[in-house]
PDB file of N, CA and C in Angstrom:
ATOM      1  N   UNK A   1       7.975  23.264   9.385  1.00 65.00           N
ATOM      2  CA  UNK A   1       8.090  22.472   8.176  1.00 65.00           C
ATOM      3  C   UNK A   1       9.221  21.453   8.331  1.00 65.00           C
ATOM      4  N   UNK A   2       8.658  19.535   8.084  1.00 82.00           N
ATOM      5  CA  UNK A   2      10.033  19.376   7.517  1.00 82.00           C
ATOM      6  C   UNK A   2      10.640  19.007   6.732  1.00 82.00           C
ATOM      7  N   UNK A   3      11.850  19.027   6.118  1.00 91.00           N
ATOM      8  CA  UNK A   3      12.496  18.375   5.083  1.00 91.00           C
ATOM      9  C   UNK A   3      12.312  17.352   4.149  1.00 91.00           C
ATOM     10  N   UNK A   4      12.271  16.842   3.588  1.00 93.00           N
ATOM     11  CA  UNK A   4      12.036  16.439   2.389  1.00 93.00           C
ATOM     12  C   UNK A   4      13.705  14.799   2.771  1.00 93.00           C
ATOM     13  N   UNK A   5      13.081  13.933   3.299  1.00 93.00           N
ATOM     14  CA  UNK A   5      14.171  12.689   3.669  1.00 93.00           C
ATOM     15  C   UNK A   5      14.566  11.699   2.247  1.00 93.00           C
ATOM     16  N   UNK A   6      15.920  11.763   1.911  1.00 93.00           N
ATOM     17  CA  UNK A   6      15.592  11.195   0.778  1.00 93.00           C
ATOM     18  C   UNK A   6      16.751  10.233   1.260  1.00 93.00           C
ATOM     19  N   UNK A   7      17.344  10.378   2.276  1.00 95.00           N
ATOM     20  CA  UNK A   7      18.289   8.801   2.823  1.00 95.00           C
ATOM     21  C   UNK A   7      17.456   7.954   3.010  1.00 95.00           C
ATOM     22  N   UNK A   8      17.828   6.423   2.708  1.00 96.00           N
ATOM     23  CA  UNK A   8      17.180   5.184   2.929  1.00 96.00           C
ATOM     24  C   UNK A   8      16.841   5.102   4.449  1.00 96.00           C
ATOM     25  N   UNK A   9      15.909   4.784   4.709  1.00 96.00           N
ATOM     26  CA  UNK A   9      15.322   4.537   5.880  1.00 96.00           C
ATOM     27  C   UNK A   9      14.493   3.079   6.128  1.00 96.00           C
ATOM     28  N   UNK A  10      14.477   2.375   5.339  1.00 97.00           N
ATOM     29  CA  UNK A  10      13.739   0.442   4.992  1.00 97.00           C
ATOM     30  C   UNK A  10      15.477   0.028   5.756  1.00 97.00           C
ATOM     31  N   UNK A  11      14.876  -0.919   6.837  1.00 98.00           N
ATOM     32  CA  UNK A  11      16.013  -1.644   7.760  1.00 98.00           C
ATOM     33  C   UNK A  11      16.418  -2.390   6.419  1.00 98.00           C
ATOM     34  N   UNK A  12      15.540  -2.801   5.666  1.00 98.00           N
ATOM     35  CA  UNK A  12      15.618  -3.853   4.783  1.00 98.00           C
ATOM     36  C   UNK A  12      15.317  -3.536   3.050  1.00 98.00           C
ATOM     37  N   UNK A  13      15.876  -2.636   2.446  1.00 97.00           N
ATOM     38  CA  UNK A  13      15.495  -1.944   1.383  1.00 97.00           C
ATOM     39  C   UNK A  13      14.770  -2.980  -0.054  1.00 97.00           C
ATOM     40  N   UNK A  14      15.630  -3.897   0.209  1.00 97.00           N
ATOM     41  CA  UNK A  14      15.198  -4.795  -1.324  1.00 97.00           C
ATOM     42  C   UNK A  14      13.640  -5.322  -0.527  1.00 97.00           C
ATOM     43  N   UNK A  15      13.527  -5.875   0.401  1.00 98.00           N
ATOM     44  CA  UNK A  15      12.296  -6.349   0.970  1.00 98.00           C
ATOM     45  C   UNK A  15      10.882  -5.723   0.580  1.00 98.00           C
ATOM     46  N   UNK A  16      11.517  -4.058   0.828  1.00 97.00           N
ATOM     47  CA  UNK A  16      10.277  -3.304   0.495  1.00 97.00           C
ATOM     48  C   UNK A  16      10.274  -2.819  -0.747  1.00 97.00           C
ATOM     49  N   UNK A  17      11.332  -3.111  -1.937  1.00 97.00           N
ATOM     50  CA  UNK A  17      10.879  -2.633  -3.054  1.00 97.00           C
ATOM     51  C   UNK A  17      10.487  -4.025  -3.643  1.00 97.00           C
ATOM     52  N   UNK A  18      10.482  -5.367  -3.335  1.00 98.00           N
ATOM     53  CA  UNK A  18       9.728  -6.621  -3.591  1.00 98.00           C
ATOM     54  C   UNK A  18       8.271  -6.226  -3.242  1.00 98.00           C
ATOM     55  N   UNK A  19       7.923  -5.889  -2.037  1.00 98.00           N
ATOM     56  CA  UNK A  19       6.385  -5.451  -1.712  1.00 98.00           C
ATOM     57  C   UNK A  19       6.056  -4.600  -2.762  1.00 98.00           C
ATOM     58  N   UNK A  20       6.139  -3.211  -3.418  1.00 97.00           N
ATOM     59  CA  UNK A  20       6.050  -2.978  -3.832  1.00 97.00           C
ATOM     60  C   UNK A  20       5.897  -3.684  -5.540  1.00 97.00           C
ATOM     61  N   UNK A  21       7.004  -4.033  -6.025  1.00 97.00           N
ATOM     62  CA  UNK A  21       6.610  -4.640  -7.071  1.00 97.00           C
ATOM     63  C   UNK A  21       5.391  -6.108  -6.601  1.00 97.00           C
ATOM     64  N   UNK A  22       5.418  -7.076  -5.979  1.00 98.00           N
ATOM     65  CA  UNK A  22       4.140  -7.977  -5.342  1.00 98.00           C
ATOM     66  C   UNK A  22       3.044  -7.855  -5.647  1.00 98.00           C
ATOM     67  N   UNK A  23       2.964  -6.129  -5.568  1.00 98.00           N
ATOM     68  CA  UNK A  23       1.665  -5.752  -5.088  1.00 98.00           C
ATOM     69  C   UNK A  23       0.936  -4.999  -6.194  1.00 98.00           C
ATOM     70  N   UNK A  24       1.913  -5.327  -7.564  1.00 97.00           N
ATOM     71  CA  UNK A  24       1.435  -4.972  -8.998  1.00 97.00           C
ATOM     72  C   UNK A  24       0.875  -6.320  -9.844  1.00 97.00           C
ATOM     73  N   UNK A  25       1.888  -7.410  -8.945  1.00 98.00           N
ATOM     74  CA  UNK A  25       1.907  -8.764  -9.826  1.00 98.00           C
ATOM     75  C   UNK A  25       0.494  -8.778 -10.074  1.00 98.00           C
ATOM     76  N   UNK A  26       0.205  -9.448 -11.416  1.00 98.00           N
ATOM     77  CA  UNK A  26      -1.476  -9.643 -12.053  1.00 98.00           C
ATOM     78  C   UNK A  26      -2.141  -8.830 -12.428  1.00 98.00           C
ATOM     79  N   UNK A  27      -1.452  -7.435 -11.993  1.00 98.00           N
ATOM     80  CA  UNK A  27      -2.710  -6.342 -12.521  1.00 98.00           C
ATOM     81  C   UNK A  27      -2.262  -5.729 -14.033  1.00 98.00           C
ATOM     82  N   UNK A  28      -3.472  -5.345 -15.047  1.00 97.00           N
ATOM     83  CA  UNK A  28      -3.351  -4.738 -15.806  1.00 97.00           C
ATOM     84  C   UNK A  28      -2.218  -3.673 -15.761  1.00 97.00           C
ATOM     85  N   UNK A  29      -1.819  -2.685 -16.638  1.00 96.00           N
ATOM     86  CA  UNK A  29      -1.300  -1.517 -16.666  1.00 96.00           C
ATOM     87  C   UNK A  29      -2.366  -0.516 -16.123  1.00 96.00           C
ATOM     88  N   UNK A  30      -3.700  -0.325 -16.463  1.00 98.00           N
ATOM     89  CA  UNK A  30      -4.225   0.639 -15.949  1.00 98.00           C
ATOM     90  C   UNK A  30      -5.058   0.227 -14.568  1.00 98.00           C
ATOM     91  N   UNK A  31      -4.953  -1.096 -14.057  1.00 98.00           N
ATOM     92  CA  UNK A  31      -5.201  -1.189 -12.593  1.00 98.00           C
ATOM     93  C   UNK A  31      -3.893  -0.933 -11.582  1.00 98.00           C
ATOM     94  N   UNK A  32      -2.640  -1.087 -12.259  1.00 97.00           N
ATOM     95  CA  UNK A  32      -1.395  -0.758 -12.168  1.00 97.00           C
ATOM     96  C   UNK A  32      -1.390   0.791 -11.185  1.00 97.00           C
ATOM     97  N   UNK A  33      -1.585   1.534 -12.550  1.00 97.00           N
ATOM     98  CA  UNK A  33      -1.858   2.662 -11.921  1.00 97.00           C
ATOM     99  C   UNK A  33      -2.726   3.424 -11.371  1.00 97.00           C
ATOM    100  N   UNK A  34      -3.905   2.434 -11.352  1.00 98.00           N
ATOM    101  CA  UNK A  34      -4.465   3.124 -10.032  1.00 98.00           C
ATOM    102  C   UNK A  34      -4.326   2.823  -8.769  1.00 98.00           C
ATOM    103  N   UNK A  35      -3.606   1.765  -8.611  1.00 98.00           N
ATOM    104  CA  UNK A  35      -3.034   1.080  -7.243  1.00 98.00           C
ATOM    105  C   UNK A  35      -1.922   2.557  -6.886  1.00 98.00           C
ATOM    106  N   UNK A  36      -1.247   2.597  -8.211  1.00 97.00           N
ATOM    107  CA  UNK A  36       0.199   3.742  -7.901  1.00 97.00           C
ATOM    108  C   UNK A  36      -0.764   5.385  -7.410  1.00 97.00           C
ATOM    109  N   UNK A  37      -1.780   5.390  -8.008  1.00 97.00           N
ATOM    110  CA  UNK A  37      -2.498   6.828  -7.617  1.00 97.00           C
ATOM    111  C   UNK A  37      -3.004   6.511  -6.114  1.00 97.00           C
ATOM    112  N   UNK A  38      -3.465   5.399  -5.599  1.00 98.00           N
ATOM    113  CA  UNK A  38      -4.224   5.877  -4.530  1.00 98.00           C
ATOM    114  C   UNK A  38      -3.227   5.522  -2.766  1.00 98.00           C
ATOM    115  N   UNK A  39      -1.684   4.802  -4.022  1.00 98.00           N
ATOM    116  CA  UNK A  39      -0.883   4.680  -2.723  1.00 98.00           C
ATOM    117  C   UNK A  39       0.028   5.901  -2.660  1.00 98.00           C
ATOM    118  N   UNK A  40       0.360   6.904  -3.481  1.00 97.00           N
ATOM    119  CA  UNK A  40       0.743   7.999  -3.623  1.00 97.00           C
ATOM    120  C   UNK A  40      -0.405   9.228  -2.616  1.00 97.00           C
ATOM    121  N   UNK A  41      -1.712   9.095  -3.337  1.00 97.00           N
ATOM    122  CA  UNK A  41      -2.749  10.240  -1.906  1.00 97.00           C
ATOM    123  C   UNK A  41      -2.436   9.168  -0.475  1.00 97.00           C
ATOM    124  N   UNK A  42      -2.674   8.083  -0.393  1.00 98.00           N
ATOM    125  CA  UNK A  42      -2.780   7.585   1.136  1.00 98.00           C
ATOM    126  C   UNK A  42      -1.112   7.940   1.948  1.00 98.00           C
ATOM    127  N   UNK A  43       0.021   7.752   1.454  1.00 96.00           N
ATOM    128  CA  UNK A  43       1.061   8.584   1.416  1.00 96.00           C
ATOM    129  C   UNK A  43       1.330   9.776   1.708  1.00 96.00           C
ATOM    130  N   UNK A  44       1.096  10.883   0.421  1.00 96.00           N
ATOM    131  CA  UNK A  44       1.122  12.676   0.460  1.00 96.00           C
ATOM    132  C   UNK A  44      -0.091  12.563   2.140  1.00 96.00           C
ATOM    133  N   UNK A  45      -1.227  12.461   1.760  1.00 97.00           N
ATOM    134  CA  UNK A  45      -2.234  12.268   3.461  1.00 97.00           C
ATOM    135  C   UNK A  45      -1.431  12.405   4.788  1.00 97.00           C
ATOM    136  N   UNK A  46      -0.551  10.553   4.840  1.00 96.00           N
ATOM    137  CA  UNK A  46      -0.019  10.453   6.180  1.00 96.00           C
ATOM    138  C   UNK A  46       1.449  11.187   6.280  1.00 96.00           C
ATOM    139  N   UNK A  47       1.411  11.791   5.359  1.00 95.00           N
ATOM    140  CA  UNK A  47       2.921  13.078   5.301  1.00 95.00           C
ATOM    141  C   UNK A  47       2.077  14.161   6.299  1.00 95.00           C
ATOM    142  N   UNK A  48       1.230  14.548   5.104  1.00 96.00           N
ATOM    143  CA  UNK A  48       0.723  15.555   5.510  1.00 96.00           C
ATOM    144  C   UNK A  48       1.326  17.429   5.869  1.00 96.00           C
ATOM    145  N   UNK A  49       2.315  17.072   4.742  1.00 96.00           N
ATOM    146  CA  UNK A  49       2.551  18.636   5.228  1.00 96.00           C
ATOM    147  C   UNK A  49       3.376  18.844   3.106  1.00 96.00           C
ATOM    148  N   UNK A  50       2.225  20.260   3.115  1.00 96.00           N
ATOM    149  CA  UNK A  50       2.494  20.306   1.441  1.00 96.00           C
ATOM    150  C   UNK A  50       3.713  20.557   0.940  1.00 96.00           C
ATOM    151  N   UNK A  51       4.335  21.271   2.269  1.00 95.00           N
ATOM    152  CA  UNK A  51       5.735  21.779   1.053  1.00 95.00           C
ATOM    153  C   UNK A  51       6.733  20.648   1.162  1.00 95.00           C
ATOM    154  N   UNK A  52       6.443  19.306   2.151  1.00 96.00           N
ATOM    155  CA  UNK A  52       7.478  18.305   1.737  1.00 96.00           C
ATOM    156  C   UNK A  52       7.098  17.547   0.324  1.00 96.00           C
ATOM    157  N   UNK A  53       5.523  17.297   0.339  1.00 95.00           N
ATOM    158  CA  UNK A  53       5.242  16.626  -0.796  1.00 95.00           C
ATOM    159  C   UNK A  53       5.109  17.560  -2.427  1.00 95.00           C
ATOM    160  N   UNK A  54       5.301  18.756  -1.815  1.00 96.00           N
ATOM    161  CA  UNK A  54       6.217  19.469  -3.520  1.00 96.00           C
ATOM    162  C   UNK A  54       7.529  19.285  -3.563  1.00 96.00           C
ATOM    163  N   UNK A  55       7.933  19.239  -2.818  1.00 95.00           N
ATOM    164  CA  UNK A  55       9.509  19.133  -2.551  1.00 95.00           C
ATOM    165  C   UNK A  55       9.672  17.485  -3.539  1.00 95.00           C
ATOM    166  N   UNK A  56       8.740  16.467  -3.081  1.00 95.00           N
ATOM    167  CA  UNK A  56       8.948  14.862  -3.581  1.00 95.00           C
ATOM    168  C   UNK A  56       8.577  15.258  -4.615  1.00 95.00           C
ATOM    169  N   UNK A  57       7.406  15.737  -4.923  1.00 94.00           N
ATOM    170  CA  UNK A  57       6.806  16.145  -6.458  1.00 94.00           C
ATOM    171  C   UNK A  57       8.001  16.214  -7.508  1.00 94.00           C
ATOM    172  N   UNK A  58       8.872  17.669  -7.100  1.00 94.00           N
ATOM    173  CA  UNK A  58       9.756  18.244  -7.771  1.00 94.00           C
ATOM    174  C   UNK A  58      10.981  17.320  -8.192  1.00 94.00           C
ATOM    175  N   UNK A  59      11.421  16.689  -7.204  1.00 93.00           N
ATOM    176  CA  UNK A  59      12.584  15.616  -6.959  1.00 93.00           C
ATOM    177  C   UNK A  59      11.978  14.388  -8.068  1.00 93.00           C
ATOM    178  N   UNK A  60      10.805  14.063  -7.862  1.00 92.00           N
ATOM    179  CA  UNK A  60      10.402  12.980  -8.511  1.00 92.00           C
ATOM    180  C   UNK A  60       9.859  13.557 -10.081  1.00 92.00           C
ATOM    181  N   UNK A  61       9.611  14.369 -10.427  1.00 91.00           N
ATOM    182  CA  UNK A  61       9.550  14.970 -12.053  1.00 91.00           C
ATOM    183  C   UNK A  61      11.328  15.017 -12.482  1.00 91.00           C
ATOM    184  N   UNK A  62      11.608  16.027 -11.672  1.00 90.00           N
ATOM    185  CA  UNK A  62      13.350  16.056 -12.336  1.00 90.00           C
ATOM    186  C   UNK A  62      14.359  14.963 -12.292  1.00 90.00           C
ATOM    187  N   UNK A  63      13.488  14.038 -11.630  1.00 87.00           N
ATOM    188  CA  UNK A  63      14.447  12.439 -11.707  1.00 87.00           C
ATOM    189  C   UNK A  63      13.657  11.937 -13.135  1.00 87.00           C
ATOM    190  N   UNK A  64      12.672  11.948 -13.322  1.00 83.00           N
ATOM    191  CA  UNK A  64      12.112  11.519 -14.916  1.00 83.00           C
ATOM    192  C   UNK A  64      12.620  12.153 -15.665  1.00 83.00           C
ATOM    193  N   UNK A  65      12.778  13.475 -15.764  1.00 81.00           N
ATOM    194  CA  UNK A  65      13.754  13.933 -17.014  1.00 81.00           C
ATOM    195  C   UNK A  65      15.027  13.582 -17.141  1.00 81.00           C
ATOM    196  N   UNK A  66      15.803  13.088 -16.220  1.00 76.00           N
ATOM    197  CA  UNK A  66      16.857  12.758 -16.216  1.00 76.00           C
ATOM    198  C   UNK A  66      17.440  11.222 -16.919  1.00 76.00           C
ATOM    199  N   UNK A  67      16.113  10.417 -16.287  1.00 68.00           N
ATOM    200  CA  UNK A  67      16.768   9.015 -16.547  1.00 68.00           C
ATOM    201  C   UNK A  67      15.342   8.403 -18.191  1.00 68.00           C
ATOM    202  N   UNK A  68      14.281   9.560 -18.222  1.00 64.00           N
ATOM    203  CA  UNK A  68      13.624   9.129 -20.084  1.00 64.00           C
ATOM    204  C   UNK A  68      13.707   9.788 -20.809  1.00 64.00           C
ATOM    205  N   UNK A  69      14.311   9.324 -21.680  1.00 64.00           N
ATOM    206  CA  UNK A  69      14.722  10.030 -23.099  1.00 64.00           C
ATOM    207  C   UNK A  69      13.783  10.766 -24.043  1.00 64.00           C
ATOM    208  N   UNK A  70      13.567  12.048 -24.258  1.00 63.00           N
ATOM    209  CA  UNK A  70      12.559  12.361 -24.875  1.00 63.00           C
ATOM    210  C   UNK A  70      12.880  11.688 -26.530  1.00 63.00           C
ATOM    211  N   UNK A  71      11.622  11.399 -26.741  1.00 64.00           N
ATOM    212  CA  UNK A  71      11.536  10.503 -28.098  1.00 64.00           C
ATOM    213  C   UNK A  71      11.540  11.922 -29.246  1.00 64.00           C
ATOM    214  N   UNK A  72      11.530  13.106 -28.977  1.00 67.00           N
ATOM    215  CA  UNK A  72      12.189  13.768 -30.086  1.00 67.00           C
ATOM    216  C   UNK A  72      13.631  14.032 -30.190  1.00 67.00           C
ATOM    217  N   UNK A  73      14.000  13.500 -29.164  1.00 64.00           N
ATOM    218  CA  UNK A  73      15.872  13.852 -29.530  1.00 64.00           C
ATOM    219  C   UNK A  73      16.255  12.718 -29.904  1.00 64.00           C
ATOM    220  N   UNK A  74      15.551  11.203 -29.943  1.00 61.00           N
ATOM    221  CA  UNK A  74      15.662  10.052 -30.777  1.00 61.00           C
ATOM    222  C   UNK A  74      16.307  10.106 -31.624  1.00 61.00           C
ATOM    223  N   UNK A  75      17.281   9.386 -32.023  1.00 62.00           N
ATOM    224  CA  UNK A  75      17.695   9.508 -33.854  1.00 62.00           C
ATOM    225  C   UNK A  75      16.906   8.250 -34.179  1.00 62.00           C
ATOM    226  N   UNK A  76      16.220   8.452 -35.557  1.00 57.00           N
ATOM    227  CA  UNK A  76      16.355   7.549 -36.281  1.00 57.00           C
ATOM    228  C   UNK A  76      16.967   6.759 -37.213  1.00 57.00           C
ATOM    229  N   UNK A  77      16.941   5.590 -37.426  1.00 58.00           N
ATOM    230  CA  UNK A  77      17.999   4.792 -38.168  1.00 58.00           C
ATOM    231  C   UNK A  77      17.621   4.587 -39.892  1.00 58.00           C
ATOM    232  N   UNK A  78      16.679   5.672 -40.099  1.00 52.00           N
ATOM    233  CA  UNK A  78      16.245   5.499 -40.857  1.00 52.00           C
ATOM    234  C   UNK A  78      16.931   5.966 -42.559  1.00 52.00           C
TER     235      UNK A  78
END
């Protein structure tokens, strides 16, 4: 098994998070995400080994709880 790499490894980091955003420009929200679903399987695929891509799974859910606010702990201003 291996590890789960979460050091930068892009010679050129902003380059490839421009590709990334590029490669949304024009599309709907829900063509959006199906671009994000089928580059996520072609991805987990050329990994290919499950317990790194639970490992990203896990890392990548507990980074969403961290940085969106659940809208019931909201105050309202009301």
């Amino acid at each position: 098994m291996t590890a789960l790499i979460v050091e930068n490894r892009f010679s050129d980091p902003d380059r490839a998070y421009r590709a990334l955003i590029e490669a949304h420009r024009g599309l709907s929200d829900q063509k959006s995400a199906a671009l994000n679903s089928r580059v996520v399987l072609i991805l987990a695929n050329h990994i290919g080994d499950l317990a790194v891509l639970q490992e990203a799974l896990g890392l990548g859910k507990q980074s969403m709880e961290q940085t969106i606010p659940d809208p019931s702990r909201l105050k309202s201003n009301d």
